[in-house]
XYZ file of C-alpha atoms in Angstrom:
769
model
C -43.842 -61.138 11.169
C -46.075 -58.305 12.294
C -45.966 -59.666 15.826
C -42.158 -59.458 15.930
C -42.230 -55.976 14.390
C -44.648 -54.926 17.147
C -42.253 -56.230 19.818
C -39.348 -54.313 18.260
C -41.306 -51.057 18.066
C -42.540 -51.474 21.635
C -38.966 -51.976 22.853
C -37.772 -48.878 20.994
C -40.572 -46.757 22.499
C -39.833 -48.020 26.026
C -36.129 -47.281 25.669
C -36.911 -43.811 24.364
C -39.167 -43.091 27.345
C -36.486 -44.407 29.690
C -33.903 -42.163 28.047
C -36.129 -39.131 28.568
C -36.420 -39.944 32.270
C -32.676 -40.452 32.813
C -32.357 -37.001 34.409
C -35.505 -37.247 36.540
C -33.595 -36.977 39.823
C -30.853 -34.578 38.625
C -31.183 -31.279 40.584
C -31.493 -27.947 38.797
C -28.127 -26.522 37.878
C -26.483 -29.948 38.044
C -25.642 -32.425 35.283
C -25.837 -36.177 34.885
C -22.356 -37.566 34.140
C -23.272 -39.341 30.920
C -19.894 -40.348 29.484
C -16.147 -40.044 30.091
C -13.592 -40.242 27.290
C -9.796 -40.246 27.573
C -7.963 -39.313 24.366
C -4.182 -39.392 23.862
C -1.917 -38.214 21.071
C 0.689 -40.938 21.678
C 0.166 -44.669 21.208
C 2.538 -45.400 24.111
C 0.000 -43.860 26.491
C -3.073 -46.083 26.423
C -6.356 -44.571 27.670
C -7.042 -47.783 29.597
C -3.903 -47.218 31.712
C -5.295 -43.843 32.865
C -8.851 -45.045 33.517
C -7.936 -46.007 37.119
C -7.437 -42.337 38.015
C -11.013 -41.373 37.125
C -12.774 -40.578 40.400
C -16.336 -40.561 39.052
C -17.740 -43.150 36.692
C -21.022 -42.788 34.765
C -23.929 -45.040 35.660
C -23.201 -48.587 34.564
C -24.545 -49.958 31.297
C -25.801 -53.452 30.709
C -23.807 -54.969 27.828
C -22.181 -51.499 27.405
C -25.456 -50.270 25.862
C -28.248 -49.460 28.307
C -28.164 -47.801 31.739
C -30.812 -50.190 32.988
C -30.201 -49.699 36.695
C -30.432 -45.931 36.388
C -33.783 -46.300 34.625
C -34.991 -48.689 37.354
C -34.040 -46.101 39.983
C -35.886 -43.395 38.050
C -39.050 -45.512 37.973
C -39.423 -44.775 41.681
C -41.575 -41.929 42.907
C -40.312 -38.970 44.866
C -41.902 -40.178 48.103
C -39.029 -42.131 49.663
C -41.198 -43.400 52.535
C -43.197 -45.731 50.276
C -42.011 -49.340 50.169
C -42.188 -49.649 46.373
C -40.056 -46.554 45.842
C -37.465 -47.717 48.366
C -37.270 -51.121 46.663
C -36.727 -49.634 43.192
C -34.014 -47.345 44.527
C -32.316 -50.227 46.321
C -32.010 -52.433 43.247
C -31.315 -49.492 40.950
C -28.476 -46.952 40.778
C -28.847 -43.301 41.721
C -27.766 -40.855 38.983
C -24.084 -39.896 39.074
C -23.979 -36.100 39.348
C -20.959 -34.415 37.755
C -18.521 -33.032 40.352
C -16.009 -30.492 39.051
C -13.631 -30.924 42.001
C -13.427 -34.683 41.439
C -12.757 -34.106 37.752
C -9.898 -31.701 38.569
C -8.341 -34.150 41.047
C -8.496 -36.897 38.427
C -6.830 -34.533 35.952
C -3.978 -33.858 38.398
C -3.429 -37.568 39.028
C -3.392 -38.268 35.296
C -0.711 -35.607 34.824
C 1.428 -37.321 37.469
C 0.855 -40.684 35.804
C 1.894 -39.330 32.389
C 5.050 -37.824 33.912
C 5.830 -41.159 35.584
C 5.640 -42.839 32.176
C 8.592 -40.708 31.042
C 6.699 -37.826 29.450
C 7.827 -35.137 31.891
C 6.418 -32.341 29.765
C 3.063 -34.024 29.259
C -0.210 -32.324 30.096
C -3.873 -33.239 30.463
C -6.671 -30.896 29.373
C -10.120 -31.359 30.898
C -13.231 -30.228 28.994
C -16.968 -30.810 29.096
C -19.848 -30.848 26.659
C -23.419 -30.475 27.894
C -26.769 -31.218 26.349
C -29.848 -30.421 28.395
C -29.021 -31.926 31.806
C -26.435 -34.445 30.569
C -22.675 -33.921 30.486
C -19.841 -35.597 28.618
C -16.383 -35.283 30.182
C -13.204 -35.367 28.093
C -9.570 -35.766 29.163
C -7.182 -34.918 26.321
C -3.607 -36.051 26.958
C -0.742 -34.253 25.231
C 2.352 -36.366 25.738
C 5.145 -34.100 24.563
C 8.641 -35.390 24.001
C 9.652 -38.340 26.237
C 12.754 -38.554 28.405
C 15.103 -41.353 27.350
C 17.723 -43.183 29.431
C 21.057 -42.196 27.895
C 23.369 -44.047 30.288
C 22.942 -46.536 33.106
C 25.219 -46.730 36.137
C 25.144 -48.940 39.241
C 26.255 -47.557 42.608
C 26.601 -50.667 44.803
C 28.992 -50.692 47.768
C 28.241 -54.282 48.731
C 30.679 -56.364 46.625
C 28.845 -59.662 47.161
C 25.511 -58.234 45.990
C 27.262 -56.464 43.107
C 28.536 -59.855 41.934
C 25.054 -61.374 42.184
C 23.491 -58.566 40.147
C 26.239 -58.758 37.545
C 25.504 -62.483 37.075
C 21.782 -61.723 36.762
C 22.141 -58.666 34.484
C 20.413 -60.298 31.497
C 17.114 -60.296 33.406
C 17.325 -56.604 34.261
C 14.383 -54.429 33.205
C 16.653 -51.382 32.790
C 18.075 -50.787 29.327
C 19.762 -47.878 27.584
C 17.304 -46.157 25.269
C 14.255 -47.003 27.371
C 11.679 -44.449 28.475
C 12.267 -43.064 31.948
C 9.196 -44.925 33.210
C 8.849 -44.797 37.006
C 6.711 -47.952 36.935
C 9.531 -49.890 35.259
C 12.067 -48.487 37.727
C 9.941 -49.645 40.645
C 9.417 -53.068 39.055
C 13.205 -53.430 38.798
C 13.562 -52.609 42.502
C 11.114 -55.401 43.326
C 12.797 -57.820 40.913
C 16.199 -57.266 42.545
C 14.710 -57.650 46.032
C 13.032 -60.940 45.045
C 16.260 -62.190 43.483
C 18.288 -61.453 46.621
C 15.611 -63.020 48.839
C 16.171 -66.226 46.867
C 19.904 -66.052 47.591
C 20.091 -65.784 51.350
C 19.309 -62.096 51.949
C 16.532 -62.728 54.451
C 16.177 -59.094 55.595
C 16.475 -57.389 52.226
C 13.628 -55.319 50.730
C 13.247 -52.904 47.849
C 13.513 -49.829 50.092
C 17.294 -50.299 50.058
C 17.260 -49.439 46.336
C 16.894 -45.914 44.914
C 17.677 -43.916 41.774
C 19.286 -40.685 40.690
C 18.287 -39.250 37.325
C 20.349 -36.382 35.819
C 19.233 -34.764 32.593
C 21.769 -33.883 29.972
C 21.749 -30.099 29.364
C 19.149 -28.899 26.820
C 18.182 -32.451 25.847
C 15.646 -35.105 26.780
C 18.373 -37.597 27.632
C 18.804 -38.897 31.204
C 21.821 -40.342 32.984
C 20.308 -42.904 35.364
C 22.097 -44.273 38.437
C 20.801 -47.156 40.566
C 21.870 -46.960 44.215
C 21.848 -49.971 46.528
C 22.299 -48.786 50.104
C 24.121 -50.649 52.842
C 22.232 -52.178 55.766
C 21.375 -50.265 58.925
C 19.569 -51.987 61.786
C 18.776 -48.563 63.310
C 19.041 -44.996 62.065
C 22.104 -44.157 64.191
C 23.952 -47.414 63.443
C 26.898 -47.514 61.098
C 26.227 -48.935 57.646
C 27.260 -52.544 57.008
C 27.072 -54.987 54.131
C 23.866 -57.014 53.989
C 23.956 -60.345 55.788
C 23.504 -63.544 53.831
C 21.590 -66.005 56.027
C 21.683 -69.800 56.086
C 19.242 -72.246 57.641
C 20.525 -73.570 60.969
C 17.906 -75.903 62.429
C 14.350 -76.804 61.444
C 11.726 -77.845 63.995
C 8.124 -78.986 63.582
C 5.243 -78.058 65.871
C 2.276 -80.214 64.879
C -0.385 -78.973 67.320
C -0.225 -75.238 66.766
C -3.409 -73.335 67.644
C -3.597 -70.055 65.732
C -6.163 -68.565 68.127
C -4.513 -69.527 71.415
C -0.782 -69.307 70.681
C 0.655 -65.788 70.574
C 4.274 -66.894 70.380
C 6.603 -69.887 70.363
C 6.798 -69.953 74.157
C 3.014 -70.220 74.600
C 2.483 -73.300 72.424
C 0.829 -76.161 74.301
C 3.027 -79.248 73.679
C 4.017 -82.122 75.950
C 6.086 -84.571 73.901
C 8.634 -84.693 71.103
C 10.531 -87.030 68.813
C 13.674 -86.598 66.680
C 13.670 -87.876 63.105
C 16.820 -87.462 60.974
C 17.940 -84.572 63.224
C 14.576 -82.824 62.885
C 12.849 -82.166 66.262
C 9.089 -82.758 66.084
C 6.970 -81.404 68.945
C 3.393 -82.495 69.546
C 0.661 -82.810 72.158
C -0.490 -86.264 73.346
C -0.111 -88.075 70.002
C 1.762 -87.454 66.740
C -0.900 -87.721 64.023
C 1.465 -87.561 61.000
C 4.416 -89.812 60.241
C 7.742 -87.945 60.563
C 8.740 -88.897 57.017
C 5.670 -87.110 55.629
C 6.743 -83.916 57.398
C 10.382 -83.939 56.316
C 9.617 -84.847 52.696
C 7.322 -81.822 52.442
C 10.249 -79.462 53.090
C 11.830 -77.683 50.130
C 14.788 -76.383 52.157
C 17.195 -78.026 54.594
C 19.743 -77.087 57.281
C 22.831 -75.569 55.675
C 20.927 -74.085 52.706
C 20.947 -70.377 51.963
C 17.617 -68.784 52.833
C 15.429 -68.899 49.714
C 12.026 -67.215 49.721
C 10.874 -69.240 46.706
C 11.594 -72.516 48.501
C 9.740 -71.250 51.546
C 6.667 -70.596 49.397
C 7.061 -74.023 47.806
C 7.094 -75.540 51.291
C 3.853 -73.727 52.055
C 2.404 -75.244 48.881
C 3.622 -78.741 49.797
C 2.020 -78.660 53.236
C -1.123 -77.105 51.752
C -1.600 -80.303 49.728
C -1.909 -82.375 52.919
C -5.602 -82.750 53.708
C -4.770 -83.679 57.317
C -3.671 -80.065 57.903
C -5.803 -76.957 58.168
C -3.150 -74.214 58.433
C 0.609 -73.903 57.983
C 2.752 -71.102 59.372
C 6.540 -70.926 58.836
C 8.616 -68.725 61.157
C 12.314 -67.897 61.142
C 14.250 -66.694 64.182
C 17.876 -65.526 64.245
C 20.086 -67.575 66.527
C 21.306 -65.681 69.581
C 24.973 -66.556 69.181
C 26.926 -63.342 68.566
C 26.515 -61.599 65.226
C 24.947 -64.686 63.715
C 23.807 -65.168 60.138
C 21.937 -68.369 60.907
C 18.173 -68.855 61.068
C 16.188 -71.397 63.025
C 13.040 -72.409 61.167
C 9.791 -73.457 62.836
C 7.076 -75.223 60.830
C 3.832 -74.564 62.735
C 1.021 -76.946 61.743
C -2.673 -76.908 62.648
C -4.606 -80.159 62.362
C -7.826 -80.353 60.334
C -10.898 -82.408 61.158
C -9.912 -85.854 59.902
C -13.234 -87.710 59.777
C -16.596 -86.649 58.396
C -19.920 -88.147 57.299
C -22.113 -86.534 54.632
C -25.743 -87.204 53.734
C -27.263 -86.055 50.453
C -30.810 -86.174 49.118
C -31.638 -85.103 45.572
C -34.468 -85.019 43.102
C -33.901 -86.368 39.601
C -35.473 -85.546 36.264
C -34.578 -87.743 33.289
C -36.337 -86.435 30.196
C -39.398 -85.568 32.274
C -39.371 -88.711 34.437
C -39.215 -87.706 38.094
C -37.421 -89.612 40.809
C -35.350 -89.328 43.960
C -31.890 -90.338 45.079
C -30.028 -90.438 48.385
C -26.418 -91.045 49.324
C -24.221 -91.259 52.397
C -20.454 -90.905 52.344
C -17.652 -91.259 54.869
C -14.280 -89.546 54.546
C -11.041 -89.985 56.482
C -8.352 -87.424 55.585
C -5.526 -89.173 57.442
C -6.055 -92.896 57.012
C -2.478 -94.166 57.481
C -1.071 -91.083 59.289
C 0.304 -89.836 55.969
C -2.551 -87.462 55.007
C -4.129 -90.118 52.793
C -7.744 -89.280 51.959
C -10.080 -92.259 52.022
C -13.682 -91.963 50.805
C -16.531 -94.445 50.542
C -19.973 -93.510 49.252
C -23.244 -95.456 49.019
C -26.005 -94.271 46.687
C -29.517 -95.386 45.827
C -32.062 -93.996 43.361
C -35.639 -94.650 42.275
C -37.549 -93.321 39.274
C -40.883 -93.951 37.566
C -40.439 -94.293 33.805
C -43.184 -92.996 31.546
C -43.867 -93.529 27.849
C -43.055 -97.235 27.772
C -44.795 -99.400 25.225
C -46.905 -102.368 26.244
C -45.076 -105.580 26.957
C -42.927 -104.553 29.915
C -43.652 -106.031 33.323
C -43.136 -102.777 35.272
C -42.191 -99.143 34.859
C -39.786 -98.681 37.772
C -36.113 -97.802 37.630
C -33.901 -98.553 40.627
C -30.196 -98.050 41.077
C -27.742 -99.040 43.796
C -24.096 -98.154 43.870
C -20.977 -97.904 45.963
C -17.725 -96.153 45.180
C -14.516 -95.814 47.114
C -11.212 -94.060 46.578
C -7.987 -93.395 48.389
C -5.730 -90.461 47.566
C -2.043 -90.504 48.519
C -0.277 -87.101 48.591
C 2.843 -88.541 46.949
C 3.958 -90.235 43.728
C 3.539 -93.992 44.293
C 5.470 -95.709 41.539
C 8.462 -98.096 41.664
C 11.906 -97.306 40.226
C 11.528 -93.520 40.650
C 14.071 -91.641 42.743
C 13.007 -89.676 45.814
C 14.360 -86.463 44.252
C 12.184 -86.934 41.179
C 9.096 -87.675 43.273
C 9.783 -84.580 45.386
C 10.148 -82.474 42.247
C 6.915 -83.657 40.607
C 4.814 -83.620 43.803
C 2.125 -85.768 42.211
C -0.811 -87.258 44.072
C -1.791 -90.882 43.513
C -5.423 -91.944 43.466
C -6.804 -95.484 43.542
C -10.530 -95.967 43.035
C -13.150 -98.685 42.694
C -16.819 -98.401 41.796
C -19.802 -100.731 41.556
C -23.221 -99.823 40.177
C -26.351 -101.921 39.636
C -29.317 -100.710 37.554
C -32.665 -102.420 37.100
C -34.934 -101.059 34.376
C -38.066 -102.477 32.755
C -36.008 -103.234 29.634
C -32.860 -104.708 31.173
C -30.630 -105.004 34.211
C -27.062 -103.770 34.088
C -24.021 -103.989 36.338
C -21.032 -101.714 35.949
C -17.796 -102.211 37.871
C -14.561 -100.279 37.507
C -11.148 -99.767 39.050
C -8.634 -97.012 38.357
C -5.093 -95.866 39.160
C -4.177 -92.279 38.313
C -1.728 -89.437 39.065
C -2.336 -85.680 39.250
C 0.071 -82.794 39.731
C 0.428 -79.057 39.092
C 3.476 -77.312 37.653
C 4.265 -73.579 37.642
C 0.857 -72.887 39.263
C -0.718 -72.785 35.791
C -0.445 -76.299 34.368
C -2.351 -79.327 35.612
C -1.422 -82.842 34.517
C -3.320 -86.085 34.936
C -2.174 -89.555 33.962
C -4.639 -92.428 34.031
C -2.182 -95.268 34.334
C -4.934 -97.857 34.075
C -8.718 -97.709 34.157
C -10.615 -100.996 33.952
C -14.387 -100.938 33.424
C -16.623 -103.972 33.105
C -20.177 -103.764 31.759
C -22.375 -106.786 32.441
C -26.015 -107.236 31.372
C -27.399 -110.402 33.018
C -30.937 -109.856 31.740
C -32.702 -108.189 28.790
C -36.434 -108.334 28.188
C -37.590 -110.022 24.985
C -39.580 -106.942 23.978
C -36.470 -104.761 24.275
C -34.395 -107.168 22.160
C -37.077 -107.386 19.478
C -37.818 -103.645 19.294
C -34.306 -102.230 19.567
C -31.371 -104.606 19.603
C -32.337 -106.969 16.753
C -34.515 -104.577 14.774
C -32.787 -103.485 11.586
C -29.468 -104.893 12.749
C -28.854 -101.814 14.860
C -25.071 -102.077 15.323
C -24.783 -99.322 17.955
C -27.526 -100.812 20.104
C -26.141 -104.326 19.844
C -22.613 -103.189 20.715
C -23.619 -101.105 23.730
C -26.015 -103.665 25.201
C -23.584 -106.560 25.301
C -21.117 -107.489 27.996
C -18.035 -105.349 27.457
C -14.587 -104.822 28.965
C -12.805 -101.468 28.635
C -9.164 -101.280 29.700
C -7.829 -97.828 28.943
C -5.037 -95.385 29.775
C -4.809 -91.682 29.110
C -3.182 -88.295 29.673
C -4.778 -84.890 30.286
C -3.055 -81.483 30.059
C -4.738 -78.304 31.274
C -3.132 -74.842 31.115
C -4.689 -71.650 32.456
C -2.774 -68.383 32.050
C -4.465 -66.884 35.126
C -2.911 -69.566 37.317
C -4.109 -70.527 40.776
C -7.771 -71.374 40.797
C -9.218 -72.307 37.421
C -12.522 -70.730 38.221
C -13.553 -69.071 34.984
C -14.525 -65.594 36.186
C -13.979 -64.003 32.831
C -14.868 -60.449 33.803
C -12.013 -60.265 36.295
C -9.048 -60.314 33.888
C -7.690 -61.324 30.504
C -6.771 -64.987 30.392
C -6.784 -68.033 28.186
C -6.799 -71.765 28.722
C -5.724 -74.790 26.702
C -6.882 -78.334 27.371
C -5.611 -81.462 25.653
C -6.629 -85.046 26.308
C -5.693 -88.357 24.715
C -6.669 -91.899 25.710
C -6.515 -95.360 24.216
C -8.067 -98.696 25.073
C -7.581 -102.345 24.167
C -4.106 -102.207 22.631
C -2.346 -104.369 25.220
C -5.229 -106.866 25.247
C -5.191 -107.016 21.455
C -1.463 -107.772 21.436
C -1.967 -110.528 24.031
C -4.866 -111.979 22.011
C -2.749 -112.097 18.875
C 0.257 -113.569 20.628
C -1.829 -116.203 22.438
C -3.705 -117.174 19.269
C -7.132 -116.583 20.807
C -10.014 -117.246 18.397
C -12.516 -114.518 17.568
C -16.189 -114.850 18.507
C -19.152 -114.813 16.109
C -19.022 -111.010 15.900
C -15.381 -111.062 14.833
C -14.098 -109.858 18.238
C -11.383 -111.138 20.525
C -12.529 -111.793 24.085
C -10.874 -112.290 27.472
C -12.621 -114.953 29.578
C -15.490 -114.771 27.128
C -15.853 -110.964 27.465
C -15.108 -108.891 24.319
C -13.073 -105.737 24.921
C -13.241 -102.282 23.348
C -10.375 -100.861 21.302
C -10.183 -97.221 20.291
C -8.056 -94.068 20.249
C -9.597 -90.782 21.395
C -8.179 -87.252 21.372
C -9.583 -83.838 22.312
C -8.352 -80.247 22.084
C -10.046 -77.233 23.637
C -9.123 -73.520 23.649
C -10.854 -70.672 25.505
C -9.918 -66.998 25.775
C -11.317 -64.150 27.865
C -10.891 -60.518 26.829
C -11.684 -57.891 29.440
C -13.346 -54.768 28.057
C -13.746 -53.019 31.397
C -14.432 -54.029 34.983
C -18.040 -54.931 34.127
C -17.835 -56.393 30.619
C -15.853 -59.036 28.775
C -15.801 -61.256 25.702
C -15.237 -65.012 25.971
C -14.288 -67.236 23.023
C -14.202 -71.009 22.886
C -13.405 -73.678 20.308
C -13.037 -77.409 20.766
C -12.615 -80.494 18.606
C -12.593 -84.180 19.413
C -12.298 -87.456 17.558
C -12.633 -91.061 18.693
C -11.591 -93.835 16.305
C -12.595 -97.485 16.847
C -10.299 -100.025 15.220
C -9.033 -103.624 15.257
C -11.237 -105.294 17.883
C -14.091 -102.755 17.669
C -16.367 -101.301 15.011
C -17.897 -98.608 17.195
C -17.093 -96.563 20.309
C -18.590 -97.499 23.692
C -21.603 -95.357 24.517
C -19.863 -93.671 27.481
C -17.003 -92.526 25.223
C -19.091 -91.183 22.327
C -19.769 -87.495 21.677
C -23.102 -85.715 21.985
C -24.166 -82.256 20.891
C -26.700 -79.771 22.190
C -27.336 -78.806 25.781
C -26.067 -76.287 28.323
C -22.370 -76.686 27.390
C -22.724 -77.110 23.637
C -24.983 -75.579 20.972
C -27.631 -74.100 23.247
C -30.427 -73.817 20.682
C -30.870 -77.592 21.011
C -31.657 -79.739 24.018
C -29.055 -82.031 25.505
C -28.118 -84.841 23.065
C -30.646 -83.494 20.579
C -28.362 -82.408 17.731
C -26.769 -84.535 15.005
C -24.949 -86.489 13.927
C -24.593 -84.530 10.680
C -28.029 -83.708 9.289
C -29.716 -86.654 11.007
C -33.039 -85.410 12.416
C -33.147 -87.936 15.246
C -35.635 -90.680 15.995
C -36.101 -90.242 19.747
C -33.318 -92.688 20.550
C -30.370 -91.088 22.361
C -27.976 -93.816 21.235
C -28.587 -92.853 17.635
C -27.789 -89.198 18.348
C -24.158 -89.835 19.179
C -20.965 -89.593 17.166
C -17.225 -90.119 16.863
C -16.266 -86.541 15.877
C -17.267 -83.320 17.603
C -16.807 -79.612 16.907
C -17.940 -76.788 19.185
C -17.345 -73.030 18.994
C -18.886 -70.207 21.011
C -18.597 -66.500 21.637
C -20.164 -64.799 24.655
C -20.485 -61.193 25.704
C -20.641 -61.174 29.515
C -21.740 -58.229 31.617
C -22.244 -57.572 35.330
C -25.832 -56.498 35.925
C -26.569 -55.831 39.597
C -25.959 -57.456 42.972
C -24.675 -60.964 42.173
C -26.335 -61.221 38.764
C -24.510 -61.325 35.446
C -25.912 -61.373 31.944
C -24.665 -62.909 28.714
C -25.425 -62.799 25.001
C -24.015 -65.707 23.027
C -23.655 -67.364 19.641
C -22.858 -71.097 19.445
C -21.912 -73.335 16.536
C -21.130 -77.032 16.257
C -22.246 -80.590 15.567
C -21.149 -84.219 15.788
C -20.466 -86.806 13.084
C -19.758 -90.518 12.776
C -16.645 -91.962 11.173
C -18.493 -94.848 9.575
C -21.875 -94.854 7.857
C -24.637 -96.528 9.913
C -28.094 -97.384 8.596
C -29.765 -96.108 11.746
C -27.946 -92.720 11.496
C -28.635 -91.519 7.925
C -26.678 -88.377 7.028
C -24.447 -88.697 10.073
C -21.122 -89.667 8.481
C -18.364 -87.018 8.287
C -17.481 -85.890 4.745
C -14.999 -83.107 3.960
C -17.168 -81.662 1.187
C -20.296 -81.530 3.366
C -19.450 -81.183 7.065
C -19.236 -77.353 7.013
C -22.800 -77.227 5.691
C -23.922 -79.336 8.653
C -22.649 -76.990 11.383
C -25.573 -75.855 13.497
C -25.743 -72.271 14.790
C -27.692 -70.907 17.764
C -27.948 -67.588 19.605
C -29.450 -66.506 22.894
C -29.321 -64.749 26.238
C -28.261 -65.967 29.672
C -28.575 -64.982 33.318
C -25.983 -66.060 35.895
C -26.124 -65.879 39.688
C -22.621 -65.647 41.129
C -22.657 -67.102 44.656
C -18.847 -66.862 45.015
C -18.310 -70.607 45.530
C -20.315 -71.584 42.461
C -22.380 -70.026 39.693
C -25.970 -70.869 38.783
C -26.562 -70.424 35.071
C -29.829 -69.983 33.153
C -29.504 -69.874 29.351
C -32.147 -69.548 26.677
C -31.043 -70.449 23.151
C -32.722 -70.102 19.753
C -31.856 -72.035 16.628
C -30.310 -69.876 13.882
C -29.202 -72.457 11.294
C -30.657 -75.962 11.408
C -28.503 -78.517 9.515
C -31.357 -81.047 9.347
C -32.631 -79.099 6.343
C -30.481 -78.392 3.313
C -32.456 -75.346 2.144
C -35.642 -73.365 2.595
C -37.255 -71.558 5.517
C -36.713 -74.425 7.959
C -32.941 -74.289 7.485
C -32.760 -70.639 8.594
C -34.982 -70.227 11.668
C -33.097 -67.013 12.475
C -35.053 -65.396 9.640
C -38.288 -67.312 10.330
C -38.275 -67.909 14.104
C -40.884 -70.012 15.861
C -40.510 -69.963 19.632
C -42.204 -73.319 20.340
C -39.987 -75.052 17.779
C -36.650 -73.253 18.077
C -36.230 -72.360 21.753
C -34.354 -74.418 24.371
C -33.910 -73.539 28.037
C -30.914 -74.727 30.043
C -30.032 -74.713 33.728
C -26.489 -75.542 34.775
C -23.818 -74.892 37.388
C -20.703 -72.988 36.272
C -19.764 -71.247 33.046
C -20.126 -73.171 29.767
C -16.410 -72.642 29.090
């Protein structure tokens, strides 16, 4: 305990010394900008909404506590020619010196912002408080009485647009009694412009919309008028009603070169074909089937111009792996005062074929090995942007720690997998309109894997048929229509059978080392409020995600077995062609939320539960479908698959540290440090349990009156390297509550820590949630 007390005191002394040196490079007569506070007297004006107008920000703090980079900078000497000093200054942050002019400019911009919110009489008072060479800056906002919209009038001289806006009035952001907020007024201008762009008004923009605000005498009430101006092509032209455009003709150009083509007339094409009245121009050879092109359109000749459908068309073509770029242009026809648009879909071909080689090192519980793979990909197999992939993989590893009685200690693996992805919904009896609406992709896959270990040889073969699609840019769906997996063990060593499979009637071992057939189907739902990419950069913005998954296996086979009167085998299982099949129902739910504190710091919360229930033709869950706890994405005070089930301490056998029920919960404080590094402090909780009681997993069964006492807790720190395309994560976790023990010092290692016993290090790619 004295050792830990010494570490704490040493840390306090070092931080105190660093604090004293914070003003080392602050010139005489100047002040270090130590803190900025914005205070308001009205809850409708949030300090966070005014933070963007601050022109100077204090030196950044790690985890909102310590100005580490400033202290690193101040560790440098005054001789800037020395390499060590230059290095410390480069990785550190120079002190932010208070600038009065910048503070005054920020004050003026805040006043404008407060007025724009509807508080025309609002004011902002700027004050400072100094201590030695440090300065705290305060902005005190006095809102005053707000201006309220008393009446709302529309001045629209275009009768057609007036009718449109009248029909859409329920979506208007303008209401009587609202604050005269300039931001809301501008948002309404943009909303109207977007609405009209979806209804044929190709040339409309929000600059045609303006406001007049008249105050009622001696009051804070405002009579607001929205003006929608008529169209003028040029300043001196007479005003006319806005044109409503329709699509006239649509043409495809499939060999468009972004770098070489400056206009439609300069495109290098030499042939064309007409398909359903759509001209398709190309050079030398048409690499996509015409039907693929036309079915990717979300608008057609005769339709009113609709900006939303144009963007949907961009999205549809973006899904085609055979294409690199898509550019959609509209040109007015040259026939009189026309309101018709000719559309040109300009497509740039991607590289269709590629070969990839990969070499990797492996480490399985300390056993080192190597693996290599080669894969071939064709992104346009049948001229419909189908993506075909085939991959061959081989691996070798030397296994240590084996008992005597095995003929060798080598592990070898050979495998091949192949898949083909179709960019459309392949399923009979569905209408073309429905398929076009869903825009699902269909994936067919097969896989074969052979493993030879000292204990056994194993062959795994599988085939799958699935669908994936995205809706509203935020929801991802996946349906596994059918997934067939076959596990075949042609050989098991006698020593392995005696020591593990037959010893103590180990049900889990026996079940998972027998030939097995798994025929399953499932559905996965994934929602992310941030939309677009689901990359979990939690410091960027507030967001949350919800994931739900359900799958079942064996039900159809069980019904066939019953109907056909098939006899059960000696283990009480039905079998197809002598191969018993698994039967279970599995469901998972996961929720994660990110709360942004400021542009450098955020909180992230996560909770997830899962349950897998074997029934009818099965007494346990296949090993690949069971839950494990501990590791980089679970309770990080334990190693991977090293926790549970329940208060089971483990016996060195990974199969025995698996379960049918899982609970995980985490909270992380994430902070940008410097360069591409981020830091995290976290607390994790969770465990796994079994549904049934097994002799080889004592204390592992789930019980309502005990499970909450068996939830493990860990805490720790993490370092993340953000390389834009992916994130390297290094986490160190310490046990806080160990459910293996029911009481005493060993149950609460947070109070009696022992580094060699309680620490676990994890390396992973990506955030844990």
